[in-house]
Amino acid sequence: MLQGKVVKASGGFFTVLEQDGGEYFCRARGMLKQDEKGLMVGDWVLFEPVKNSSGGSNNEGVVEKLLPRKNFLPRPPVANVDQLMVVMSLKQPECDWQLVSRMLALAEKEGLSAIVCLNKIDLLLKEELDELPFEPGPFPYKMIYTSAVNNSGLDDIKECLSGQCSVLAGPSGVGKSTLLNAIQPGLALQTGPVSDKIKRGKHTTRQVTLIPLETGGIVADTPGFTRLNFFEIEAEDLADYFPEFDDLRGQCAFRDCLHINEPKCAVCREVGNSINPLRYEHYKQFVKELNKQEAF
Ligand SMILES: Nc1nc2c(ncn2[C@@H]2O[C@H](COP(=O)(O)OP(=O)(O)O)[C@@H](O)[C@H]2O)c(=O)[nH]1
Ligand SMILES: [Mg+2]
Ligand SMILES: [Zn+2]
């Protein structure tokens, strides 16, 4: 049997990249079908190549075994991920900062490191760039500023992605596929114009596919999404997914402080100092949302 990584899953078939670089088109044995617990892109598997009638190989196979997963992201479904790159455009479509915080909290929950890539800086004036809400001030994630139009920041993206299994996530139309095409000419991923009417991209990237990078590393271009629900997160655990709260742990007057409006709350005190006000706003909005969910 050979070992490989599922790089594409579609209609019950799986493209498996073998360690020496060969691609096999595989079916999956019995219960390894694609659903929440079944095979997904990013999985390491053992597979048996199938011989054709003349005893040769057509690069077809059958996946026999799923190897243990380090982790997986439910949406988009990708297994064994090292980091999440949240991609947003600063204009066309406008940046959804709350969605940035939401994706970052989900990355924390899954134990992934995360980076924020702000694209289409060519559409902003210098003054506008200086006034972004997550800057200046403390924001505990690496941010990179890019433009696929004037090629700025592309080396930063390459550096961040090299040697890692990364997932690019963000609404459609922000330029994820365009950026990947720009850092690796020849990829020819399909990109789509942003519809003028709704100022939001069409869903041109339908399936999740893992793309091996020339610089080493592998990356998933994902379909766009604008809504993302928290699940399996309790309101009282949310603070753990905001790394800028870490240093303040244990400093609130109440041990079970939710950092909303309790007296002598260390987090509330730091808003505007070591905690970015908009990040704190998002934290409060998420707590509200989670409390509502728990009520059902
Ligand atoms: N002005 C500008 N447009 C961009 C940039 N990057 C991508 N676009 C455009 O944004 C649209 C959506 O890009 P696409 O890569 O399909 O977005 P995706 O849905 O996130 O993969 C396309 O028309 C791109 O040409 C950029 O840096 N600046
Ligand atoms: Mg795309
Ligand atoms: Zn507190």
Short mmCIF file of N, CA and C in Angstrom, two decimals, residues 175-240:
data_model
loop_
_atom_site.label_atom_id
_atom_site.label_comp_id
_atom_site.label_asym_id
_atom_site.label_seq_id
_atom_site.Cartn_x
_atom_site.Cartn_y
_atom_site.Cartn_z
N GLY A 175 -10.28 38.13 -3.47
CA GLY A 175 -9.05 37.98 -4.25
C GLY A 175 -8.18 36.79 -3.85
N LYS A 176 -8.74 35.81 -3.19
CA LYS A 176 -7.95 34.66 -2.75
C LYS A 176 -7.32 33.93 -3.95
N SER A 177 -8.15 33.60 -4.94
CA SER A 177 -7.63 32.86 -6.09
C SER A 177 -6.66 33.72 -6.88
N THR A 178 -6.97 35.01 -7.01
CA THR A 178 -6.09 35.91 -7.75
C THR A 178 -4.71 35.98 -7.08
N LEU A 179 -4.69 36.04 -5.76
CA LEU A 179 -3.41 36.11 -5.04
C LEU A 179 -2.60 34.83 -5.25
N LEU A 180 -3.29 33.68 -5.20
CA LEU A 180 -2.57 32.42 -5.42
C LEU A 180 -2.01 32.36 -6.84
N ASN A 181 -2.81 32.79 -7.80
CA ASN A 181 -2.30 32.84 -9.18
C ASN A 181 -1.08 33.75 -9.29
N ALA A 182 -1.10 34.82 -8.52
CA ALA A 182 0.00 35.79 -8.59
C ALA A 182 1.27 35.25 -7.97
N ILE A 183 1.15 34.48 -6.87
CA ILE A 183 2.39 33.96 -6.27
C ILE A 183 2.88 32.72 -6.99
N GLN A 184 2.03 32.08 -7.75
CA GLN A 184 2.46 30.90 -8.49
C GLN A 184 1.90 30.92 -9.90
N PRO A 185 2.56 31.67 -10.78
CA PRO A 185 2.06 31.77 -12.15
C PRO A 185 1.97 30.37 -12.76
N GLY A 186 0.91 30.10 -13.48
CA GLY A 186 0.73 28.77 -14.03
C GLY A 186 -0.36 28.00 -13.32
N LEU A 187 -0.76 28.48 -12.16
CA LEU A 187 -1.83 27.80 -11.44
C LEU A 187 -3.16 27.91 -12.18
N ALA A 188 -3.40 29.08 -12.73
CA ALA A 188 -4.62 29.34 -13.51
C ALA A 188 -5.90 28.97 -12.75
N LEU A 189 -5.96 29.36 -11.48
CA LEU A 189 -7.21 29.19 -10.75
C LEU A 189 -8.23 30.16 -11.33
N GLN A 190 -9.46 29.71 -11.33
CA GLN A 190 -10.51 30.55 -11.86
C GLN A 190 -10.79 31.71 -10.91
N THR A 191 -10.89 32.91 -11.47
CA THR A 191 -11.23 34.07 -10.64
C THR A 191 -12.46 34.73 -11.22
N GLY A 192 -13.11 35.52 -10.43
CA GLY A 192 -14.34 36.12 -10.93
C GLY A 192 -14.42 37.59 -10.63
N PRO A 193 -15.00 38.35 -11.54
CA PRO A 193 -15.17 39.77 -11.27
C PRO A 193 -16.19 39.99 -10.17
N VAL A 194 -16.02 41.07 -9.43
CA VAL A 194 -16.98 41.39 -8.38
C VAL A 194 -18.19 42.03 -9.04
N SER A 195 -19.33 41.47 -8.78
CA SER A 195 -20.54 42.01 -9.39
C SER A 195 -20.77 43.44 -8.91
N ASP A 196 -20.99 44.35 -9.86
CA ASP A 196 -21.17 45.75 -9.50
C ASP A 196 -22.42 45.96 -8.67
N LYS A 197 -23.43 45.17 -8.96
CA LYS A 197 -24.71 45.35 -8.28
C LYS A 197 -24.62 45.07 -6.80
N ILE A 198 -24.09 43.89 -6.48
CA ILE A 198 -24.09 43.52 -5.07
C ILE A 198 -22.73 43.72 -4.41
N LYS A 199 -21.74 44.18 -5.19
CA LYS A 199 -20.39 44.42 -4.67
C LYS A 199 -19.87 43.21 -3.88
N ARG A 200 -20.16 42.09 -4.39
CA ARG A 200 -19.75 40.88 -3.71
C ARG A 200 -19.44 39.86 -4.81
N GLY A 201 -18.45 39.04 -4.59
CA GLY A 201 -18.04 38.14 -5.66
C GLY A 201 -19.04 37.03 -5.91
N LYS A 202 -19.00 36.51 -7.10
CA LYS A 202 -19.77 35.31 -7.36
C LYS A 202 -18.97 34.12 -6.82
N HIS A 203 -19.67 33.05 -6.54
CA HIS A 203 -18.96 31.89 -5.98
C HIS A 203 -18.28 31.10 -7.09
N THR A 204 -17.07 31.54 -7.43
CA THR A 204 -16.39 30.89 -8.54
C THR A 204 -15.55 29.69 -8.06
N THR A 205 -15.15 29.72 -6.79
CA THR A 205 -14.34 28.61 -6.29
C THR A 205 -15.26 27.65 -5.56
N ARG A 206 -15.63 26.55 -6.20
CA ARG A 206 -16.67 25.69 -5.63
C ARG A 206 -16.12 24.65 -4.68
N GLN A 207 -15.05 23.98 -5.09
CA GLN A 207 -14.55 22.89 -4.25
C GLN A 207 -13.28 23.30 -3.53
N VAL A 208 -13.01 22.62 -2.45
CA VAL A 208 -11.75 22.84 -1.77
C VAL A 208 -10.72 21.92 -2.40
N THR A 209 -9.62 22.49 -2.83
CA THR A 209 -8.54 21.71 -3.42
C THR A 209 -7.24 22.13 -2.77
N LEU A 210 -6.40 21.18 -2.45
CA LEU A 210 -5.09 21.52 -1.90
C LEU A 210 -4.10 21.68 -3.04
N ILE A 211 -3.39 22.77 -3.02
CA ILE A 211 -2.45 23.06 -4.10
C ILE A 211 -1.02 23.04 -3.56
N PRO A 212 -0.19 22.14 -4.09
CA PRO A 212 1.22 22.14 -3.66
C PRO A 212 1.92 23.40 -4.19
N LEU A 213 2.70 24.04 -3.34
CA LEU A 213 3.39 25.27 -3.74
C LEU A 213 4.83 24.99 -4.11
N GLU A 214 5.34 25.76 -5.07
CA GLU A 214 6.73 25.59 -5.50
C GLU A 214 7.69 25.89 -4.35
N THR A 215 7.29 26.76 -3.44
CA THR A 215 8.14 27.14 -2.33
C THR A 215 8.08 26.12 -1.19
N GLY A 216 7.39 25.02 -1.42
CA GLY A 216 7.15 24.06 -0.33
C GLY A 216 5.89 24.48 0.39
N GLY A 217 5.20 23.51 0.94
CA GLY A 217 3.93 23.85 1.57
C GLY A 217 2.79 23.56 0.64
N ILE A 218 1.62 23.61 1.20
CA ILE A 218 0.43 23.26 0.46
C ILE A 218 -0.68 24.18 0.93
N VAL A 219 -1.55 24.58 0.02
CA VAL A 219 -2.54 25.58 0.40
C VAL A 219 -3.91 25.22 -0.15
N ALA A 220 -4.93 25.50 0.65
CA ALA A 220 -6.30 25.28 0.19
C ALA A 220 -6.94 26.60 -0.15
N ASP A 221 -7.34 26.72 -1.40
CA ASP A 221 -8.17 27.85 -1.82
C ASP A 221 -9.59 27.39 -1.51
N THR A 222 -10.37 28.20 -0.86
CA THR A 222 -11.68 27.73 -0.44
C THR A 222 -12.79 28.53 -1.10
N PRO A 223 -13.98 27.93 -1.12
CA PRO A 223 -15.12 28.70 -1.62
C PRO A 223 -15.35 29.87 -0.67
N GLY A 224 -15.88 30.91 -1.16
CA GLY A 224 -16.14 32.05 -0.29
C GLY A 224 -17.32 31.80 0.62
N PHE A 225 -17.32 32.48 1.73
CA PHE A 225 -18.50 32.42 2.59
C PHE A 225 -18.56 33.72 3.37
N THR A 226 -19.74 34.10 3.75
CA THR A 226 -19.88 35.33 4.50
C THR A 226 -20.46 35.05 5.87
N ARG A 227 -21.11 33.91 6.02
CA ARG A 227 -21.65 33.57 7.33
C ARG A 227 -20.90 32.37 7.89
N LEU A 228 -20.70 32.39 9.15
CA LEU A 228 -19.93 31.34 9.79
C LEU A 228 -20.43 31.26 11.21
N ASN A 229 -20.99 30.14 11.58
CA ASN A 229 -21.52 30.02 12.93
C ASN A 229 -20.50 29.41 13.87
N PHE A 230 -20.54 29.89 15.08
CA PHE A 230 -19.77 29.24 16.12
C PHE A 230 -20.54 28.00 16.51
N PHE A 231 -19.86 26.92 16.72
CA PHE A 231 -20.57 25.84 17.37
C PHE A 231 -19.60 25.13 18.30
N GLU A 232 -20.14 24.48 19.29
CA GLU A 232 -19.32 23.84 20.31
C GLU A 232 -18.39 24.81 21.02
N ILE A 233 -18.80 26.06 21.09
CA ILE A 233 -18.06 27.03 21.90
C ILE A 233 -19.01 27.54 22.98
N GLU A 234 -18.53 27.55 24.22
CA GLU A 234 -19.33 28.08 25.31
C GLU A 234 -18.91 29.54 25.53
N ALA A 235 -19.89 30.35 25.91
CA ALA A 235 -19.59 31.77 26.13
C ALA A 235 -18.43 31.96 27.11
N GLU A 236 -18.41 31.11 28.15
CA GLU A 236 -17.34 31.31 29.14
C GLU A 236 -15.96 30.90 28.63
N ASP A 237 -15.89 30.21 27.52
CA ASP A 237 -14.58 29.83 26.97
C ASP A 237 -14.08 30.81 25.90
N LEU A 238 -14.97 31.69 25.46
CA LEU A 238 -14.62 32.56 24.34
C LEU A 238 -13.36 33.38 24.60
N ALA A 239 -13.20 33.84 25.84
CA ALA A 239 -12.03 34.67 26.17
C ALA A 239 -10.72 33.95 25.86
N ASP A 240 -10.75 32.60 25.96
CA ASP A 240 -9.55 31.82 25.65
C ASP A 240 -9.14 31.95 24.19
#
